[in-house]
PDB file of C-alpha atoms in Angstrom:
ATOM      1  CA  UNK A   1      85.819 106.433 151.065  1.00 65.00           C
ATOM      2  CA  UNK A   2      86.841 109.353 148.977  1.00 69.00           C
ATOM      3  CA  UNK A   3      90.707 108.647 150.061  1.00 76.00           C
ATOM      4  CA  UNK A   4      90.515 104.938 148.866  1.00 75.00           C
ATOM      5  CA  UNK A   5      88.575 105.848 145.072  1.00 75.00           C
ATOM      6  CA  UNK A   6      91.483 108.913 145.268  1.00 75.00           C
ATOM      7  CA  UNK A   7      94.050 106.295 145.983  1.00 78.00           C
ATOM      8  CA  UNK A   8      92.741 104.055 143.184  1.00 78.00           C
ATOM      9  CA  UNK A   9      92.278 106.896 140.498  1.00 77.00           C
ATOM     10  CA  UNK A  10      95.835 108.182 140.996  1.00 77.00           C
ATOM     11  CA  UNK A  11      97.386 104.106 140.663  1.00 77.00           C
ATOM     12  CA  UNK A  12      95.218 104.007 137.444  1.00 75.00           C
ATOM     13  CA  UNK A  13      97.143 107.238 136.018  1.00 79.00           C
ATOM     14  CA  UNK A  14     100.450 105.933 136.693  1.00 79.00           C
ATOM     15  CA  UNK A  15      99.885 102.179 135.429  1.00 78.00           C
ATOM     16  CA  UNK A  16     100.976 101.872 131.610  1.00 80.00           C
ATOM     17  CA  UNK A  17      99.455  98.348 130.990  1.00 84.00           C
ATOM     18  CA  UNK A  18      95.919  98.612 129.160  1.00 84.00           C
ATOM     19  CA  UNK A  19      94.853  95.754 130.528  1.00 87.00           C
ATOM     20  CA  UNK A  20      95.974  96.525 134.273  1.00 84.00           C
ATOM     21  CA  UNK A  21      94.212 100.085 133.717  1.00 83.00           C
ATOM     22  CA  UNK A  22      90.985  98.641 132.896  1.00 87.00           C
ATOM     23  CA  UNK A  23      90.976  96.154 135.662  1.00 88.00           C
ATOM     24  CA  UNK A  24      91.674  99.289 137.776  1.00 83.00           C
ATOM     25  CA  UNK A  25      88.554 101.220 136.345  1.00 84.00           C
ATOM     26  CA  UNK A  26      86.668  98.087 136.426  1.00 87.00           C
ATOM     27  CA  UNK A  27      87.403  97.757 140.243  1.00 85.00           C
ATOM     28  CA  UNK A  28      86.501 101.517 140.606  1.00 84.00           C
ATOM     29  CA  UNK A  29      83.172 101.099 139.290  1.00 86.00           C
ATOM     30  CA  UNK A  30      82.123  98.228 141.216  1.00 87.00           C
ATOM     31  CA  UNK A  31      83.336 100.154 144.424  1.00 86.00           C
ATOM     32  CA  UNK A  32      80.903 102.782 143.585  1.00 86.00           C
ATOM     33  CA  UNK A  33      78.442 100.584 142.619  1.00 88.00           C
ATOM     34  CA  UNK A  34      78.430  98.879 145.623  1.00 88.00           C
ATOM     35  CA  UNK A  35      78.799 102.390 147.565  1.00 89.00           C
ATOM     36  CA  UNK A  36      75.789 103.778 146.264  1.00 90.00           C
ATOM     37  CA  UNK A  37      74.001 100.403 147.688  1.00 91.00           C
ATOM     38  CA  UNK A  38      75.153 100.543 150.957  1.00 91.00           C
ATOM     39  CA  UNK A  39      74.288 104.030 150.839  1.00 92.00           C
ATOM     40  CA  UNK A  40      70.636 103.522 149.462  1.00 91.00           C
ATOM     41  CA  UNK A  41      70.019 100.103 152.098  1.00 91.00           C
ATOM     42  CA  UNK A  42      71.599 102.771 155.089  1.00 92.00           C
ATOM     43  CA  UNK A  43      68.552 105.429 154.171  1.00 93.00           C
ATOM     44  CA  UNK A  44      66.133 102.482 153.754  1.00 91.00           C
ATOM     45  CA  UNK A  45      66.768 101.757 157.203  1.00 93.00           C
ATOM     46  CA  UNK A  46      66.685 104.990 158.805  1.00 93.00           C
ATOM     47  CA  UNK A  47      63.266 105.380 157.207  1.00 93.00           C
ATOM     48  CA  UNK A  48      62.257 101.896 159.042  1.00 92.00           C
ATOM     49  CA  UNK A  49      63.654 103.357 162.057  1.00 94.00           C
ATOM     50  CA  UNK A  50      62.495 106.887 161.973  1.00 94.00           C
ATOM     51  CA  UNK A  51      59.007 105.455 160.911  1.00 92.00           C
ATOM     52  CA  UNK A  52      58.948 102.479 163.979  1.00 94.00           C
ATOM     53  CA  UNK A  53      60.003 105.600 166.252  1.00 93.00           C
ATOM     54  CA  UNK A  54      57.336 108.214 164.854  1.00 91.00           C
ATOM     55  CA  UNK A  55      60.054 110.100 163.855  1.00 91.00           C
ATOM     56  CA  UNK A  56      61.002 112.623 161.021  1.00 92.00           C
ATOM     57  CA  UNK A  57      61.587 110.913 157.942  1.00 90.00           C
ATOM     58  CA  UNK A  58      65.802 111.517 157.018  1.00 90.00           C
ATOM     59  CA  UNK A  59      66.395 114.192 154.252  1.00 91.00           C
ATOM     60  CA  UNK A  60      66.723 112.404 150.877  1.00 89.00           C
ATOM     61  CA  UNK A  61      69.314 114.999 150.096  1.00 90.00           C
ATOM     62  CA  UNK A  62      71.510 113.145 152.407  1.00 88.00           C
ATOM     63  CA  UNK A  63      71.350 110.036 149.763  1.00 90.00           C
ATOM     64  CA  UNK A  64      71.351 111.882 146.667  1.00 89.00           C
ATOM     65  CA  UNK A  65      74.577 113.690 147.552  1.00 89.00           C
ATOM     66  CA  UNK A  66      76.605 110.190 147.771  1.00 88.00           C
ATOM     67  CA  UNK A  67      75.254 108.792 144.243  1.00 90.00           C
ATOM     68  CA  UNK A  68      78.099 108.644 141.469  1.00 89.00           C
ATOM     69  CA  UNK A  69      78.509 110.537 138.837  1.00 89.00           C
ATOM     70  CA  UNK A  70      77.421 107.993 136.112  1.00 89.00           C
ATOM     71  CA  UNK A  71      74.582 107.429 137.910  1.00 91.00           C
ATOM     72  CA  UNK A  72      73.722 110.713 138.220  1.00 92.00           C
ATOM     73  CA  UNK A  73      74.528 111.148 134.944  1.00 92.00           C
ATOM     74  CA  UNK A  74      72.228 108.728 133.355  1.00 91.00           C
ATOM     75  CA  UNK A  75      69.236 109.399 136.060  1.00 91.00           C
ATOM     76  CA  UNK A  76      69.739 112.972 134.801  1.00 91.00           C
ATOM     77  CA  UNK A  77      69.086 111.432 131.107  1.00 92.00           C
ATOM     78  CA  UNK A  78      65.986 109.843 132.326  1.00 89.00           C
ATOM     79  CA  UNK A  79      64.830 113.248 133.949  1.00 91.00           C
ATOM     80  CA  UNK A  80      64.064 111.489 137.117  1.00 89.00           C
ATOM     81  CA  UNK A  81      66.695 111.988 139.992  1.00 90.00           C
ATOM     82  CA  UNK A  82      64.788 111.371 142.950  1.00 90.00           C
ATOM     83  CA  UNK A  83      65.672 108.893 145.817  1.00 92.00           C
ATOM     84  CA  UNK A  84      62.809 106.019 144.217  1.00 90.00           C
ATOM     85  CA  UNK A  85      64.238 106.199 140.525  1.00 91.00           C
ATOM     86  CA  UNK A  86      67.883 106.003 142.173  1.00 92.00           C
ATOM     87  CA  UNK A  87      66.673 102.775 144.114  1.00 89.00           C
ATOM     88  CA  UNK A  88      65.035 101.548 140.713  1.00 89.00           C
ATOM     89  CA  UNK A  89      68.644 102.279 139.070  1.00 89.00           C
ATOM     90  CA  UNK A  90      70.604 100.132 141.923  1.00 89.00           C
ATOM     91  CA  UNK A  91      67.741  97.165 141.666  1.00 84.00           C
ATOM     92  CA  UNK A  92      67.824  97.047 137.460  1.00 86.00           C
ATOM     93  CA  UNK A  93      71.681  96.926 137.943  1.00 83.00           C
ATOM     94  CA  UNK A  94      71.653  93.943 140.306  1.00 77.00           C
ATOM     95  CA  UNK A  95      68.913  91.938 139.955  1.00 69.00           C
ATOM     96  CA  UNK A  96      70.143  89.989 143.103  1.00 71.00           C
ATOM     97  CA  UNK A  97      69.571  92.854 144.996  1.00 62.00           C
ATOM     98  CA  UNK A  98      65.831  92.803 144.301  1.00 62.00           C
ATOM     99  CA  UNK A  99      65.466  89.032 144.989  1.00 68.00           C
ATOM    100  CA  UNK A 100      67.020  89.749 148.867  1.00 66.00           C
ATOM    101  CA  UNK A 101      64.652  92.608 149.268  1.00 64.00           C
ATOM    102  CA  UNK A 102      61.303  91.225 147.984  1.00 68.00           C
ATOM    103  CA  UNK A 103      62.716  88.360 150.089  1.00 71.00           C
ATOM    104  CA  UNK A 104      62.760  90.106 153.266  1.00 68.00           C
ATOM    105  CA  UNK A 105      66.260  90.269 153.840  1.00 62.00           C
ATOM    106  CA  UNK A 106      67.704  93.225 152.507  1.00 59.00           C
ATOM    107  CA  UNK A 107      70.984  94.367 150.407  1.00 54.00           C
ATOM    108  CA  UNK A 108      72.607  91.328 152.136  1.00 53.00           C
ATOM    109  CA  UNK A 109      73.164  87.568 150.738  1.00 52.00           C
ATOM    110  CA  UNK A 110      71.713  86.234 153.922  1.00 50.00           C
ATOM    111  CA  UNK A 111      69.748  83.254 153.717  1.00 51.00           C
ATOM    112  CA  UNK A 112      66.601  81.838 155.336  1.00 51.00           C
ATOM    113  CA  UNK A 113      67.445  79.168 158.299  1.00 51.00           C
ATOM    114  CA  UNK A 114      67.301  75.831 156.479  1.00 51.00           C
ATOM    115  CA  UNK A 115      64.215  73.578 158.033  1.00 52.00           C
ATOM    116  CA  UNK A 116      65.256  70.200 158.829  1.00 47.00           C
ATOM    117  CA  UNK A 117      63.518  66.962 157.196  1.00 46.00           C
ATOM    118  CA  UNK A 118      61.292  66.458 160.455  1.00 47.00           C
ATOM    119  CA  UNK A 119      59.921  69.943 160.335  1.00 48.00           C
ATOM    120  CA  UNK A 120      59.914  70.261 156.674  1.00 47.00           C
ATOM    121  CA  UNK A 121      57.708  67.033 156.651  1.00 49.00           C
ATOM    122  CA  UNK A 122      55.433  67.827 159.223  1.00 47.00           C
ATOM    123  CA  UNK A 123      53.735  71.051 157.577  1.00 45.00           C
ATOM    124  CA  UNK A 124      53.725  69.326 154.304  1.00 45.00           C
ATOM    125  CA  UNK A 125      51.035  66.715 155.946  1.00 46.00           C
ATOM    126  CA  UNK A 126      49.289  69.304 157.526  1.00 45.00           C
ATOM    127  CA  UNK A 127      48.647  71.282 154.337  1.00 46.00           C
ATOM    128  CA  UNK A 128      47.254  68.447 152.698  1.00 44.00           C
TER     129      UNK A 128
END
Protein backbone atom coordinates (compact mmCIF):
# COMPACT_ATOMS: atom_id res chain seq x y z
CA UNK A 1 0.00 0.00 0.00
CA UNK A 2 2.74 2.31 1.03
CA UNK A 3 4.72 1.33 -2.40
CA UNK A 4 1.64 2.27 -4.61
CA UNK A 5 0.83 6.04 -2.58
CA UNK A 6 5.05 6.16 -2.90
CA UNK A 7 4.70 5.37 -6.53
CA UNK A 8 1.93 7.96 -6.97
CA UNK A 9 3.63 10.81 -4.85
CA UNK A 10 6.91 10.54 -6.78
CA UNK A 11 4.71 10.66 -10.56
CA UNK A 12 3.03 13.78 -8.99
CA UNK A 13 6.63 15.49 -8.46
CA UNK A 14 7.76 14.85 -11.84
CA UNK A 15 4.40 15.84 -13.78
CA UNK A 16 4.57 19.67 -14.87
CA UNK A 17 0.84 20.00 -15.93
CA UNK A 18 -1.32 21.71 -13.04
CA UNK A 19 -4.10 20.11 -14.00
CA UNK A 20 -2.52 16.47 -14.34
CA UNK A 21 -0.92 17.20 -10.73
CA UNK A 22 -4.13 17.80 -9.15
CA UNK A 23 -5.85 14.87 -10.68
CA UNK A 24 -2.83 13.00 -9.22
CA UNK A 25 -3.41 14.44 -5.60
CA UNK A 26 -7.02 14.07 -6.11
CA UNK A 27 -6.52 10.28 -6.84
CA UNK A 28 -4.16 10.13 -3.76
CA UNK A 29 -6.68 11.29 -1.46
CA UNK A 30 -9.41 9.13 -2.44
CA UNK A 31 -6.92 6.11 -2.12
CA UNK A 32 -6.49 7.03 1.41
CA UNK A 33 -9.81 7.75 1.92
CA UNK A 34 -10.91 4.64 0.89
CA UNK A 35 -7.81 2.95 2.84
CA UNK A 36 -8.74 4.23 6.04
CA UNK A 37 -12.37 2.52 5.31
CA UNK A 38 -11.28 -0.69 4.55
CA UNK A 39 -9.15 -0.37 7.42
CA UNK A 40 -11.94 0.83 9.91
CA UNK A 41 -14.78 -2.05 8.26
CA UNK A 42 -11.49 -4.80 8.76
CA UNK A 43 -11.43 -3.82 12.79
CA UNK A 44 -15.26 -3.69 12.80
CA UNK A 45 -15.16 -7.16 11.89
CA UNK A 46 -12.60 -8.54 14.02
CA UNK A 47 -14.57 -7.05 16.89
CA UNK A 48 -17.76 -9.15 15.50
CA UNK A 49 -15.52 -12.01 15.37
CA UNK A 50 -13.54 -11.73 18.50
CA UNK A 51 -16.92 -10.90 20.29
CA UNK A 52 -19.03 -14.16 18.49
CA UNK A 53 -15.78 -16.18 19.67
CA UNK A 54 -15.55 -14.71 23.37
CA UNK A 55 -12.45 -13.49 22.45
CA UNK A 56 -10.12 -10.46 23.27
CA UNK A 57 -11.30 -7.48 21.70
CA UNK A 58 -8.25 -6.36 18.80
CA UNK A 59 -6.02 -3.40 20.00
CA UNK A 60 -7.45 -0.14 18.57
CA UNK A 61 -3.87 0.91 18.19
CA UNK A 62 -3.74 -1.44 15.35
CA UNK A 63 -6.44 0.99 13.48
CA UNK A 64 -5.25 4.20 14.60
CA UNK A 65 -1.75 3.56 13.25
CA UNK A 66 -3.16 3.18 9.47
CA UNK A 67 -5.36 6.56 9.59
CA UNK A 68 -3.89 9.42 7.26
CA UNK A 69 -2.36 12.19 8.11
CA UNK A 70 -5.22 14.69 7.31
CA UNK A 71 -7.31 12.75 9.18
CA UNK A 72 -5.29 12.63 11.92
CA UNK A 73 -4.70 15.96 11.53
CA UNK A 74 -8.14 17.29 11.76
CA UNK A 75 -9.30 14.53 14.54
CA UNK A 76 -6.32 16.04 16.39
CA UNK A 77 -8.20 19.59 15.88
CA UNK A 78 -11.29 18.16 17.29
CA UNK A 79 -9.26 16.72 20.36
CA UNK A 80 -10.87 13.41 19.88
CA UNK A 81 -8.61 10.68 18.19
CA UNK A 82 -10.06 7.62 19.32
CA UNK A 83 -11.20 4.63 17.11
CA UNK A 84 -15.35 5.92 17.49
CA UNK A 85 -14.59 9.67 16.45
CA UNK A 86 -12.31 8.16 13.52
CA UNK A 87 -15.42 5.96 12.44
CA UNK A 88 -17.66 9.21 12.90
CA UNK A 89 -14.95 11.03 10.54
CA UNK A 90 -15.15 8.12 7.70
CA UNK A 91 -19.27 8.07 8.04
CA UNK A 92 -19.63 12.26 7.85
CA UNK A 93 -17.25 11.91 4.79
CA UNK A 94 -19.39 9.36 2.96
CA UNK A 95 -22.70 9.47 3.81
CA UNK A 96 -23.19 6.25 1.66
CA UNK A 97 -21.19 4.53 3.94
CA UNK A 98 -23.64 5.08 6.80
CA UNK A 99 -26.73 4.13 4.71
CA UNK A 100 -24.91 0.37 4.01
CA UNK A 101 -24.16 0.07 7.65
CA UNK A 102 -27.44 1.13 9.36
CA UNK A 103 -28.60 -1.11 6.48
CA UNK A 104 -26.99 -4.16 7.59
CA UNK A 105 -24.61 -4.58 4.98
CA UNK A 106 -21.52 -3.00 5.72
CA UNK A 107 -18.72 -0.71 3.87
CA UNK A 108 -19.92 -2.57 0.71
CA UNK A 109 -22.58 -1.41 -2.11
CA UNK A 110 -24.28 -4.73 -1.79
CA UNK A 111 -27.84 -4.79 -2.15
CA UNK A 112 -30.79 -6.62 -0.59
CA UNK A 113 -32.10 -9.72 -2.89
CA UNK A 114 -34.91 -8.13 -4.91
CA UNK A 115 -38.48 -9.95 -3.92
CA UNK A 116 -40.37 -10.93 -6.85
CA UNK A 117 -44.09 -9.58 -7.57
CA UNK A 118 -45.64 -12.95 -6.12
CA UNK A 119 -43.82 -12.65 -2.86
CA UNK A 120 -43.85 -8.98 -2.70
CA UNK A 121 -47.74 -9.25 -3.03
CA UNK A 122 -48.37 -11.85 -0.73
CA UNK A 123 -47.07 -10.06 2.60
CA UNK A 124 -48.66 -6.91 1.48
CA UNK A 125 -52.25 -8.83 1.93
CA UNK A 126 -51.23 -10.30 4.94
CA UNK A 127 -50.35 -7.01 6.65
CA UNK A 128 -53.54 -5.62 5.92
Amino acid sequence: DHKLKHMAELQQSVVTDQDTRLQIQGQILQWEENLERLHCEQFRLRCYMASLQSGELPNPKSLLTHVSRPTKNTLNKLGVFTVSSFHAFICARSPSLLNNLLAGRGATKRRPPMLSRSNSGSSRRSMQ
